[in-house]
């Protein structure tokens, strides 16, 4: 079937959900899968967060927490893919949440999910860019041991990189899609090469035993106060931070061909691939890690230090450049996804901007205003490093907490209001069915997310001071509280949940009345017609 026919079907589906097509559909299946893999980063994300599980819980925490966390992330990713398949809009799970609850709850649900998702995505961009800045300085420190790194240098490089990413995201969608196709090959290729080189170069006699990598010998509690169980569980941060932002692919779904198929499939494939390959990489790193007391070494990065120990500085830095490039791709895709979410939220009057940032530039067919604002907002969390490097690490936990909480709300609503007359969940092509499989996945991922949110709110070092306090939970609670107060005092007057932006002609064609501007005013007849068209493709 020609791509124009697919685009027409996608546009009809989007109109049936209440939105007029505003973007060009330039993302092919390969580009979409590459985007989903790139948002997770794999080798760069592990490199950024390896210090946490290794230095708090030890090698056993690194290996088993990744396996445990990736299995649970598979449950969450599958549940998200199911919803994205049914609601392929740039608002992602934020927009879907309004479809999955009664009309009386629509505005407050959209408000909470929207702000949680925005907070998590902005923190995700900031933490990844912050990690990339540290990775670059780690390479400089390894090659020049006398180099003195300051917080000002880290923040300066961080802000400069964000400006570069903001500029690159102003390009038209066809250029972004073309560039994105290559991301997956660099990401997976660098990971596989690092695994092979480490195994080939490290002498068998110098590899750690299975008991060290998988067993009790590998439990090294360096928290200063937590018991071994909590120290072990703190290692979940690496996998949960790496395998998050699943709905980023949903946020570009209005730029994807056959979005109801391609977007959820890309999420599903990326979660499985990242989970399996990431576990292998962690195992190999622990086998070849050398004495743990020598880590993280002069570079400040345990990942880079292990590579330098086994490969030598020159080879390690050469491969490290591809790890940094992978992190660069992560920020590129994350900023693109977040700008689409901010665009959708502004389009629905969720921001105090009268829809100013919900605008698509005529020339590039991209939301340039939303891209600019996303870039500026993403700089703010990184400024925490000027106050305390340990406090700045809270943005990693903040990303996982805020995003995952925004994900489980629509999953929860879908189950609670399944039989409500205001809710008509019509599954897309990716569907786990009405039976036990889907229910078990939904319940498991909701329970798991609540559990890890508690773990990530705990301080990681003792004694706890205002310098090393984990501020992630404070920030999340603060944003929820302040946005709630804002909604009660003012925002409820202009924000009524995700809104249809169809023009009068399209509404007349679809049989939509003017008196109901909300998303669910789309006629059931048109929904059925779009659904039949989708499944006959």
Coordinates of C-alpha atoms in Angstrom, one line a residue:
X1 CA 0.0 0.0 0.0
X2 CA 1.4 3.4 -0.9
X3 CA 2.7 5.7 1.9
X4 CA 0.2 8.3 1.0
X5 CA -2.6 5.9 1.7
X6 CA -1.1 5.0 5.1
X7 CA -0.9 8.8 5.9
X8 CA -4.5 9.2 4.9
X9 CA -5.5 6.4 7.2
X10 CA -3.4 7.9 10.0
X11 CA -4.9 11.3 9.5
X12 CA -8.4 9.9 9.6
X13 CA -7.6 8.1 12.8
X14 CA -6.2 11.3 14.3
X15 CA -9.3 13.2 13.3
X16 CA -11.5 10.5 14.9
X17 CA -9.6 11.2 18.1
X18 CA -10.3 14.9 17.8
X19 CA -7.2 16.4 16.3
X20 CA -6.4 17.9 12.9
X21 CA -3.1 16.6 11.3
X22 CA -0.4 19.3 11.9
X23 CA 2.8 17.4 11.2
X24 CA 4.3 15.7 8.2
X25 CA 4.6 11.9 8.6
X26 CA 8.2 11.3 7.7
X27 CA 9.2 8.6 10.3
X28 CA 9.4 5.1 8.7
X29 CA 9.3 1.9 10.6
X30 CA 13.1 1.8 10.8
X31 CA 13.3 5.5 12.0
X32 CA 10.6 4.8 14.6
X33 CA 12.3 1.8 16.0
X34 CA 15.6 3.6 16.0
X35 CA 14.0 6.5 17.8
X36 CA 12.6 4.1 20.5
X37 CA 16.0 2.5 21.0
X38 CA 17.8 5.9 21.0
X39 CA 15.6 7.3 23.8
X40 CA 16.9 4.6 26.1
X41 CA 20.5 5.0 25.1
X42 CA 21.6 1.6 26.5
X43 CA 25.4 1.9 26.6
X44 CA 25.5 5.6 27.3
X45 CA 22.7 5.3 29.9
X46 CA 24.5 2.5 31.7
X47 CA 27.7 4.4 31.6
X48 CA 26.0 7.4 33.1
X49 CA 24.4 5.5 36.0
X50 CA 26.7 2.5 36.6
X51 CA 28.4 4.3 39.6
X52 CA 25.1 4.1 41.6
X53 CA 24.5 0.4 41.7
X54 CA 28.2 -0.6 41.7
X55 CA 29.3 1.8 44.5
X56 CA 26.2 1.5 46.7
X57 CA 25.3 -2.2 46.4
X58 CA 28.2 -3.9 44.6
X59 CA 28.4 -6.1 41.4
X60 CA 25.5 -8.3 42.5
X61 CA 23.2 -5.3 42.6
X62 CA 24.4 -4.3 39.1
X63 CA 23.5 -7.6 37.5
X64 CA 20.4 -8.7 39.4
X65 CA 18.8 -5.3 39.6
X66 CA 19.1 -4.9 35.9
X67 CA 17.4 -8.3 35.2
X68 CA 14.7 -7.7 37.8
X69 CA 14.0 -4.1 36.6
X70 CA 14.0 -4.9 32.9
X71 CA 11.4 -7.6 33.4
X72 CA 9.2 -5.2 35.2
X73 CA 9.9 -2.5 32.6
X74 CA 8.7 -5.0 30.0
X75 CA 5.4 -5.2 31.8
X76 CA 5.1 -1.4 31.9
X77 CA 6.3 -1.0 28.3
X78 CA 3.7 -3.5 27.1
X79 CA 0.9 -1.8 29.0
X80 CA 2.0 1.6 27.6
X81 CA 2.3 0.2 24.0
X82 CA -1.3 -1.0 24.3
X83 CA -2.6 2.5 25.1
X84 CA -0.4 4.2 22.5
X85 CA -1.7 1.9 19.9
X86 CA -5.3 3.0 20.7
X87 CA -4.4 6.7 21.0
X88 CA -1.6 7.6 18.6
X89 CA -1.4 11.3 19.2
X90 CA 1.5 13.6 20.1
X91 CA 0.0 14.1 23.5
X92 CA 0.8 10.5 24.3
X93 CA -0.5 9.1 27.6
X94 CA -1.5 12.6 28.7
X95 CA -4.1 12.7 25.9
X96 CA -5.1 9.1 26.4
X97 CA -5.8 9.7 30.1
X98 CA -8.7 11.9 29.2
X99 CA -10.3 9.2 27.1
X100 CA -10.0 6.7 29.9
X101 CA -11.9 8.5 32.7
X102 CA -15.4 10.0 33.1
X103 CA -16.0 13.5 31.8
X104 CA -16.2 14.9 35.3
X105 CA -12.6 13.8 36.1
X106 CA -11.1 14.6 32.7
X107 CA -9.7 18.0 33.5
X108 CA -8.0 17.2 36.8
X109 CA -6.6 13.9 35.4
X110 CA -5.2 15.6 32.3
X111 CA -3.7 18.3 34.5
X112 CA -1.9 15.9 36.9
X113 CA -0.7 13.6 34.1
X114 CA 0.4 16.5 31.9
X115 CA 2.5 18.1 34.6
X116 CA 4.0 14.9 35.8
X117 CA 4.9 13.9 32.3
X118 CA 6.4 17.3 31.5
X119 CA 8.4 17.3 34.7
X120 CA 9.7 13.8 34.0
X121 CA 10.6 14.6 30.4
X122 CA 12.4 17.8 31.3
X123 CA 14.3 16.1 34.1
X124 CA 15.1 13.3 31.6
X125 CA 16.6 15.7 29.1
X126 CA 18.5 17.5 31.8
X127 CA 19.9 14.4 33.5
X128 CA 21.0 12.9 30.2
X129 CA 22.7 16.1 29.0
X130 CA 24.3 16.4 32.5
X131 CA 25.5 12.8 32.2
X132 CA 26.9 13.5 28.7
X133 CA 28.8 16.6 30.0
X134 CA 30.3 14.4 32.8
X135 CA 31.2 11.7 30.3
X136 CA 33.1 14.2 28.2
X137 CA 35.0 15.6 31.2
X138 CA 35.7 12.0 32.3
X139 CA 37.5 11.4 29.1
X140 CA 39.5 14.6 29.5
X141 CA 40.4 13.6 33.1
X142 CA 41.5 10.2 32.0
X143 CA 43.8 11.6 29.3
X144 CA 45.1 14.4 31.4
X145 CA 45.2 13.3 35.1
X146 CA 46.2 16.8 36.3
X147 CA 43.1 18.4 34.8
X148 CA 41.0 20.1 37.5
X149 CA 37.2 19.8 36.9
X150 CA 35.0 22.4 38.5
X151 CA 31.2 22.5 38.8
X152 CA 31.2 25.6 36.7
X153 CA 32.8 23.8 33.8
X154 CA 30.3 20.9 34.1
X155 CA 27.3 23.2 34.1
X156 CA 28.8 25.4 31.3
X157 CA 29.3 22.4 29.0
X158 CA 25.9 21.0 29.9
X159 CA 24.1 24.3 29.0
X160 CA 26.1 24.6 25.8
X161 CA 25.2 21.1 24.7
X162 CA 21.5 21.8 25.3
X163 CA 21.6 24.9 23.1
X164 CA 23.2 22.7 20.3
X165 CA 20.4 20.1 20.7
X166 CA 17.8 22.8 20.7
X167 CA 19.1 24.2 17.4
X168 CA 19.3 20.7 15.8
X169 CA 15.6 20.1 16.7
X170 CA 14.5 23.1 14.7
X171 CA 15.2 21.2 11.5
X172 CA 12.2 20.0 9.5
X173 CA 10.8 16.5 10.4
X174 CA 12.2 14.8 7.2
X175 CA 15.8 15.7 8.3
X176 CA 15.2 14.6 11.8
X177 CA 13.7 11.3 10.6
X178 CA 16.6 10.7 8.2
X179 CA 19.2 11.3 10.9
X180 CA 17.3 9.1 13.5
X181 CA 17.6 6.0 11.2
X182 CA 21.3 5.8 12.0
X183 CA 21.0 6.2 15.8
X184 CA 20.1 2.6 16.5
X185 CA 23.2 1.2 14.7
X186 CA 25.6 3.4 16.7
X187 CA 23.8 2.6 19.9
X188 CA 23.6 -1.2 19.5
X189 CA 26.9 -1.4 17.6
X190 CA 28.9 0.4 20.3
X191 CA 27.4 -1.9 23.0
X192 CA 28.2 -5.1 21.1
X193 CA 31.8 -4.0 20.3
X194 CA 32.5 -3.0 23.9
X195 CA 31.2 -6.5 25.1
X196 CA 33.3 -8.3 22.5
X197 CA 36.5 -6.3 23.1
X198 CA 36.3 -6.6 26.9
X199 CA 35.8 -10.4 26.7
X200 CA 38.6 -10.8 24.2
X201 CA 41.2 -8.7 26.0
X202 CA 40.6 -9.5 29.6
X203 CA 42.7 -12.5 30.7
X204 CA 40.6 -15.4 32.0
X205 CA 42.7 -15.4 35.2
X206 CA 41.8 -11.8 35.9
X207 CA 38.0 -12.2 35.5
X208 CA 35.9 -12.2 38.6
X209 CA 34.1 -15.4 39.7
X210 CA 30.4 -16.1 39.2
X211 CA 30.0 -15.7 43.0
X212 CA 31.3 -12.1 42.7
X213 CA 29.2 -11.2 39.8
X214 CA 26.0 -13.0 40.8
X215 CA 26.4 -14.2 44.4
X216 CA 27.0 -13.0 47.9
X217 CA 30.6 -12.1 47.3
X218 CA 29.4 -9.3 45.1
X219 CA 27.3 -7.5 47.8
X220 CA 29.4 -4.5 48.7
X221 CA 27.4 -2.1 50.9
X222 CA 28.9 1.4 50.8
X223 CA 25.8 3.4 51.7
X224 CA 27.1 4.1 55.2
X225 CA 23.8 3.2 56.9
X226 CA 21.3 1.2 54.9
X227 CA 21.2 -2.6 55.3
X228 CA 22.3 -4.9 52.5
X229 CA 18.7 -5.2 51.2
X230 CA 18.2 -1.5 50.7
X231 CA 21.7 -1.1 49.3
X232 CA 20.9 -3.8 46.8
X233 CA 17.6 -2.2 45.7
X234 CA 19.2 1.2 45.2
X235 CA 20.8 -0.4 42.1
X236 CA 17.4 -0.3 40.4
X237 CA 18.0 3.3 39.5
X238 CA 20.3 2.4 36.6
X239 CA 17.7 0.2 34.8
X240 CA 14.7 2.3 35.7
X241 CA 16.4 5.5 34.4
X242 CA 17.7 3.8 31.3
X243 CA 14.4 2.1 30.4
X244 CA 12.0 5.0 30.8
X245 CA 10.4 7.7 28.6
X246 CA 8.6 4.8 26.7
X247 CA 5.9 7.3 25.6
X248 CA 8.5 9.4 23.7
X249 CA 7.7 7.4 20.7
X250 CA 4.0 8.2 21.2
X251 CA 4.9 11.9 21.2
X252 CA 6.1 11.7 17.7
X253 CA 3.3 9.4 16.5
X254 CA 1.7 12.3 14.5
X255 CA 5.0 12.2 12.5
X256 CA 5.0 8.4 12.1
X257 CA 3.6 6.4 9.2
X258 CA 1.1 3.7 10.3
X259 CA 1.4 5.1 13.8
X260 CA -1.0 2.7 15.5
X261 CA 1.2 -0.1 14.4
X262 CA 4.7 1.4 14.3
X263 CA 4.8 3.3 17.6
X264 CA 3.7 0.5 20.0
X265 CA 5.8 -2.1 18.0
X266 CA 8.9 0.2 18.4
X267 CA 8.3 0.5 22.1
X268 CA 7.9 -3.3 22.5
X269 CA 11.0 -4.1 20.5
X270 CA 13.2 -1.5 22.2
X271 CA 12.2 -2.6 25.7
X272 CA 13.1 -6.2 24.9
X273 CA 16.3 -5.4 23.1
X274 CA 17.5 -2.9 25.7
X275 CA 16.7 -5.3 28.5
X276 CA 18.6 -8.3 27.1
X277 CA 21.6 -6.5 25.7
X278 CA 21.9 -4.3 28.7
X279 CA 22.0 -7.3 31.0
X280 CA 24.8 -8.9 29.0
X281 CA 26.8 -5.6 29.0
X282 CA 26.4 -5.3 32.8
X283 CA 27.6 -8.9 33.3
X284 CA 30.6 -8.4 31.2
X285 CA 31.5 -5.1 32.9
X286 CA 31.4 -6.8 36.3
X287 CA 33.4 -9.8 35.1
X288 CA 36.1 -7.5 33.9
X289 CA 35.9 -4.7 36.5
X290 CA 39.0 -5.4 38.5
X291 CA 39.3 -4.4 42.2
X292 CA 36.2 -2.4 43.2
X293 CA 38.3 -0.2 45.5
X294 CA 40.0 1.3 42.3
X295 CA 36.6 2.5 41.0
X296 CA 35.5 5.0 39.8
X297 CA 39.1 6.1 39.4
X298 CA 40.5 9.3 38.2
X299 CA 37.9 9.7 35.5
X300 CA 35.0 9.5 38.0
X301 CA 33.3 7.0 35.7
X302 CA 33.4 3.3 36.7
X303 CA 32.4 2.4 33.1
X304 CA 35.2 4.3 31.5
X305 CA 37.7 3.2 34.1
X306 CA 36.9 -0.5 33.5
X307 CA 37.4 0.0 29.7
X308 CA 40.7 1.8 30.3
X309 CA 41.9 -0.9 32.6
X310 CA 41.4 -3.6 30.0
X311 CA 41.8 -1.8 26.7
X312 CA 44.3 0.9 27.5
X313 CA 43.6 4.6 27.5
X314 CA 43.7 5.2 23.7
X315 CA 41.4 2.3 22.7
X316 CA 39.1 3.1 25.6
X317 CA 38.8 6.7 24.6
X318 CA 38.1 5.8 21.0
X319 CA 35.2 3.5 22.0
X320 CA 34.1 6.0 24.6
X321 CA 33.5 8.6 21.9
X322 CA 30.8 6.3 20.5
X323 CA 29.3 6.0 23.9
X324 CA 29.2 9.8 24.1
X325 CA 27.7 9.9 20.7
X326 CA 24.9 7.6 21.8
X327 CA 24.2 9.9 24.8
X328 CA 24.1 12.8 22.3
X329 CA 21.4 10.9 20.3
X330 CA 19.4 10.3 23.5
X331 CA 19.1 14.0 24.2
X332 CA 18.3 14.7 20.6
X333 CA 15.3 12.3 20.6
X334 CA 14.2 13.2 24.1
X335 CA 14.1 16.9 23.4
X336 CA 12.1 16.2 20.2
X337 CA 9.6 14.1 22.2
X338 CA 9.3 16.6 25.1
X339 CA 8.7 19.6 22.8
X340 CA 5.8 17.7 21.2
X341 CA 4.3 17.0 24.6
X342 CA 4.7 20.7 25.6
X343 CA 3.1 21.7 22.3
X344 CA 0.1 19.4 23.0
X345 CA -0.2 20.7 26.6
X346 CA -0.1 24.3 25.4
X347 CA -2.6 23.5 22.6
X348 CA -5.0 22.3 25.3
X349 CA -4.4 25.5 27.3
X350 CA -2.5 23.7 30.1
X351 CA 0.1 26.4 30.2
X352 CA -0.5 30.1 31.0
X353 CA 0.4 31.1 27.5
X354 CA -3.0 31.3 25.8
X355 CA -1.8 28.5 23.4
X356 CA 1.3 30.5 22.3
X357 CA 3.6 27.4 22.4
X358 CA 0.9 25.2 20.8
X359 CA 2.0 26.5 17.4
X360 CA 3.6 24.7 14.4
X361 CA 5.9 26.7 12.2
X362 CA 4.7 26.8 8.6
X363 CA 8.2 26.4 7.1
X364 CA 9.5 23.4 9.1
X365 CA 6.1 22.0 10.2
X366 CA 7.7 21.6 13.7
X367 CA 6.7 23.4 17.0
X368 CA 9.7 25.8 17.1
X369 CA 8.3 27.8 20.1
X370 CA 7.9 24.6 22.1
X371 CA 11.4 23.5 21.2
X372 CA 12.8 26.8 22.5
X373 CA 10.9 26.7 25.7
X374 CA 11.8 23.0 26.3
X375 CA 15.5 23.8 25.8
X376 CA 15.4 26.7 28.3
X377 CA 13.4 24.7 30.9
X378 CA 15.8 21.8 30.6
X379 CA 18.8 23.9 31.7
X380 CA 17.2 24.7 35.1
X381 CA 17.6 21.3 36.8
X382 CA 21.2 21.1 35.8
X383 CA 21.9 24.2 37.8
X384 CA 21.5 22.1 41.0
X385 CA 25.1 21.0 40.4
X386 CA 26.3 24.5 41.4
X387 CA 24.7 23.9 44.8
X388 CA 25.7 20.3 45.3
X389 CA 26.9 17.6 42.9
X390 CA 25.1 14.9 45.1
X391 CA 21.9 16.9 45.1
X392 CA 22.1 17.2 41.3
X393 CA 22.0 13.4 41.1
X394 CA 18.4 13.7 42.3
X395 CA 17.4 14.6 38.7
X396 CA 18.0 11.0 37.7
X397 CA 15.6 9.6 40.3
X398 CA 13.2 12.5 39.6
X399 CA 13.0 11.4 35.9
X400 CA 12.1 7.8 36.8
X401 CA 9.6 8.8 39.5
X402 CA 7.7 11.5 37.6
X403 CA 7.6 9.7 34.2
X404 CA 6.6 6.3 35.6
X405 CA 3.9 7.8 37.8
X406 CA 2.5 9.6 34.8
X407 CA 2.4 6.2 33.0
X408 CA 0.6 4.2 35.5
X409 CA -2.3 6.7 35.9
X410 CA -3.8 6.0 32.5
X411 CA -3.1 2.2 33.0
X412 CA -5.0 2.4 36.3
X413 CA -7.9 4.4 34.8
X414 CA -8.3 2.0 31.9
X415 CA -9.0 -0.8 34.4
X416 CA -11.1 1.1 37.0
X417 CA -13.4 2.8 34.4
X418 CA -13.5 -0.1 31.9
X419 CA -17.3 -0.3 32.1
X420 CA -18.1 3.4 32.6
X421 CA -20.5 4.9 30.0
X422 CA -18.2 7.9 29.4
X423 CA -15.3 5.6 28.6
X424 CA -15.0 3.7 25.3
X425 CA -11.6 2.1 25.1
X426 CA -11.2 0.7 21.6
X427 CA -8.0 -1.3 21.4
X428 CA -5.5 -0.7 18.6
X429 CA -3.6 -3.3 16.7
X430 CA -1.3 -3.9 19.7
X431 CA -3.5 -5.4 22.3
X432 CA -2.9 -8.0 25.1
X433 CA -6.5 -9.0 25.1
X434 CA -9.3 -8.8 27.7
X435 CA -8.1 -11.8 29.7
X436 CA -5.6 -12.4 32.5
X437 CA -2.5 -11.6 30.5
X438 CA -3.3 -7.9 30.1
X439 CA -4.7 -7.6 33.6
X440 CA -1.6 -9.2 35.2
X441 CA 0.8 -6.9 33.2
X442 CA -1.2 -3.8 34.3
X443 CA -1.4 -4.7 38.0
X444 CA 2.3 -5.8 38.1
X445 CA 3.6 -2.6 36.5
X446 CA 1.4 -0.3 38.7
X447 CA 2.6 -2.1 41.9
X448 CA 6.2 -2.1 40.8
X449 CA 6.2 1.6 39.9
X450 CA 4.8 2.6 43.3
X451 CA 7.5 0.4 45.0
X452 CA 10.5 1.8 43.1
X453 CA 9.1 5.4 43.6
X454 CA 9.6 4.8 47.3
X455 CA 13.1 3.3 46.8
X456 CA 14.2 6.3 44.7
X457 CA 13.0 8.7 47.3
X458 CA 15.4 7.4 49.9
X459 CA 18.8 9.1 50.6
X460 CA 21.7 7.1 49.2
X461 CA 24.3 8.2 51.7
X462 CA 24.6 8.5 55.5
X463 CA 24.6 10.6 57.5
X464 CA 22.0 12.6 55.7
X465 CA 22.6 16.3 55.4
X466 CA 21.2 19.1 53.3
X467 CA 24.0 18.6 50.9
X468 CA 23.5 14.9 50.2
X469 CA 19.7 14.8 50.7
X470 CA 17.7 13.1 47.9
X471 CA 15.4 15.9 46.8
X472 CA 13.6 13.9 44.0
X473 CA 10.5 13.2 46.0
X474 CA 10.4 16.7 47.4
X475 CA 10.5 18.1 43.8
X476 CA 7.8 15.8 42.6
X477 CA 5.5 16.5 45.5
X478 CA 6.2 20.2 45.2
X479 CA 5.3 20.3 41.5
X480 CA 2.1 18.3 42.2
X481 CA 1.1 20.6 45.1
X482 CA 1.9 23.9 43.3
X483 CA 0.2 22.8 40.1
X484 CA -2.8 21.7 42.2
X485 CA -3.1 25.0 43.9
X486 CA -2.7 26.8 40.6
X487 CA -5.5 24.7 39.1
X488 CA -7.9 25.4 42.0
X489 CA -7.1 29.1 42.1
X490 CA -6.9 29.9 38.4
X491 CA -6.2 27.3 35.8
X492 CA -9.6 25.5 36.0
X493 CA -11.0 28.6 34.2
X494 CA -9.1 28.0 31.0
X495 CA -8.0 24.3 31.2
X496 CA -10.7 21.7 30.6
X497 CA -8.6 18.7 29.6
X498 CA -7.4 17.7 26.2
X499 CA -9.4 19.7 23.6
X500 CA -10.3 18.9 20.0
X501 CA -8.8 21.4 17.6
X502 CA -10.8 20.4 14.5
X503 CA -12.2 23.1 12.3
X504 CA -15.9 23.6 11.6
X505 CA -15.7 21.8 8.2
X506 CA -14.0 18.7 9.6
X507 CA -16.4 18.6 12.5
X508 CA -19.3 18.8 10.2
X509 CA -17.9 15.9 8.1
X510 CA -17.3 13.8 11.2
X511 CA -20.7 14.7 12.7
X512 CA -19.4 16.5 15.7
X513 CA -21.5 19.1 17.5
X514 CA -20.2 22.5 18.4
X515 CA -21.4 22.4 21.9
X516 CA -18.9 19.8 23.1
X517 CA -15.4 20.9 22.4
X518 CA -13.8 18.1 24.3
X519 CA -12.0 15.1 22.9
X520 CA -14.8 12.6 23.5
X521 CA -17.3 14.6 21.4
X522 CA -16.2 12.7 18.3
X523 CA -19.0 10.7 17.0
X524 CA -19.0 7.0 17.6
X525 CA -19.8 6.4 14.0
X526 CA -16.6 8.1 12.9
X527 CA -14.6 6.2 15.6
X528 CA -15.9 2.9 14.2
X529 CA -15.1 4.0 10.6
X530 CA -11.5 4.8 11.6
X531 CA -11.2 1.6 13.5
X532 CA -12.3 -0.5 10.6
X533 CA -10.0 1.4 8.2
X534 CA -7.1 0.8 10.6
X535 CA -7.6 -2.9 10.9
X536 CA -8.1 -3.5 7.2
X537 CA -4.8 -1.9 6.3

